[in-house]
Tab-separated table of C-alpha atoms in Angstrom:
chain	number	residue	atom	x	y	z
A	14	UNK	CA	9.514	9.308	-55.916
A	15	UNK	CA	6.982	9.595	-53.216
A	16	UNK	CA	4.204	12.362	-52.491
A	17	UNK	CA	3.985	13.046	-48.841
A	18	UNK	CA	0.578	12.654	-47.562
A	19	UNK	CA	0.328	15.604	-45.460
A	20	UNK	CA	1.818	18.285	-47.817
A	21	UNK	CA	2.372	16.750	-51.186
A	22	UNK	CA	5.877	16.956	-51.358
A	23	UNK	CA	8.036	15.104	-53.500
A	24	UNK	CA	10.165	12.835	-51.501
A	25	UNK	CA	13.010	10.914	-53.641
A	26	UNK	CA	13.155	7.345	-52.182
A	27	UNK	CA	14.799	4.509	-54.221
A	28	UNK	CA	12.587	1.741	-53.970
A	29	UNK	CA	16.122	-0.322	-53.646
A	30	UNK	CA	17.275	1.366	-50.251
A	31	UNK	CA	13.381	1.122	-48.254
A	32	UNK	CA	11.610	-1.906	-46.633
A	33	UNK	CA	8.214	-2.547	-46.106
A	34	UNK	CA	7.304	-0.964	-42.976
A	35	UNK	CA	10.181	0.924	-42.912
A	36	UNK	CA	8.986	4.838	-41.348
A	37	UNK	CA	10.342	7.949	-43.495
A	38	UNK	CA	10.127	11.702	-42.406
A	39	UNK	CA	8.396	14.397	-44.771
A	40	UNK	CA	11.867	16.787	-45.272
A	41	UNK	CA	9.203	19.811	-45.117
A	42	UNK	CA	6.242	18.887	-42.513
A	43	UNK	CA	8.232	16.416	-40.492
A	44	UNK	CA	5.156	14.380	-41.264
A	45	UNK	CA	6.085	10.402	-40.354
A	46	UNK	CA	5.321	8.245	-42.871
A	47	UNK	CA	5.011	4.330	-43.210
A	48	UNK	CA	6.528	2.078	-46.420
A	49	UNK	CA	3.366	-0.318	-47.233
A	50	UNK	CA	4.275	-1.047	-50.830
A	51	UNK	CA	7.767	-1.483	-52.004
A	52	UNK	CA	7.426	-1.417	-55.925
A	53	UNK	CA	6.521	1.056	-56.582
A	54	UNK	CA	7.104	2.455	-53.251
A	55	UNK	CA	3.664	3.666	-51.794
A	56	UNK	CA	3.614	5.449	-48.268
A	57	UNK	CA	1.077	6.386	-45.385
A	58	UNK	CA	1.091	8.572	-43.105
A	59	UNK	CA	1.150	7.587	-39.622
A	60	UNK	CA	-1.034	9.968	-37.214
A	61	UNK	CA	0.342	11.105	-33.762
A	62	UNK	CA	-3.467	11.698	-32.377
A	63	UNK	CA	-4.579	7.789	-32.904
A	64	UNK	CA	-1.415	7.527	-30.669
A	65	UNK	CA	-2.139	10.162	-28.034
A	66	UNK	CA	-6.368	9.244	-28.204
A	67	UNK	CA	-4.967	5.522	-27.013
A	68	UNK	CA	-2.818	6.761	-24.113
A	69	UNK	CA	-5.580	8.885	-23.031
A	70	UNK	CA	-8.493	6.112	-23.105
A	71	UNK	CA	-5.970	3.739	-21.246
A	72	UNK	CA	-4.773	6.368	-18.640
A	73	UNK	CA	-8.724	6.635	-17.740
A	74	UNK	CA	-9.612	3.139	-17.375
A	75	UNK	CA	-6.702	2.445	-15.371
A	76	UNK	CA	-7.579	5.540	-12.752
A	77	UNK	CA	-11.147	4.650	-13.000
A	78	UNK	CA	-10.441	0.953	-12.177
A	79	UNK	CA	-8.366	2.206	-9.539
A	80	UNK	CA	-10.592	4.454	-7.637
A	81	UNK	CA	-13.441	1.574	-7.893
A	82	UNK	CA	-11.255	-0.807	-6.101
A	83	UNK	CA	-10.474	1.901	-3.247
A	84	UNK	CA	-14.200	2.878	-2.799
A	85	UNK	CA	-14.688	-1.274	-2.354
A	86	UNK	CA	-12.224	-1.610	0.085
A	87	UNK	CA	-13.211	1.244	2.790
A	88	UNK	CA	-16.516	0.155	2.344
């Protein structure tokens, strides 16, 4: 048994039937959670902004370096 990190609810999870870095749903927030410890079974919760704040600083460097390498050339 397993406390969801987001919402605290009880999650039943047989410590026989995960793996270590196995990703579980929260039944009630959908929050996405990651196995780290197998016994006992200890989860975290894995965040969808550190995802979308990565995309978003890699989109803009890639555009900036872009538009530097443009300006070069018609120079």
């Amino acid at each position: 048994m397993v406390r969801c990190p987001e919402c605290a609810t009880e999650i039943d999870v047989d410590e026989d039937e995960v793996e270590e870095g196995e990703i579980l749903a929260c039944p009630e927030c959908e929050t996405e959670m990651e196995v780290v410890q197998i016994h006992p079974v200890k989860v975290n919760a894995i965040s969808d902004d550190d995802d979308d704040e990565e995309e978003e600083s890699e989109d803009g460097d890639e555009f900036g370096d872009d538009d530097e390498e443009e300006d070069e050339e018609e120079v």
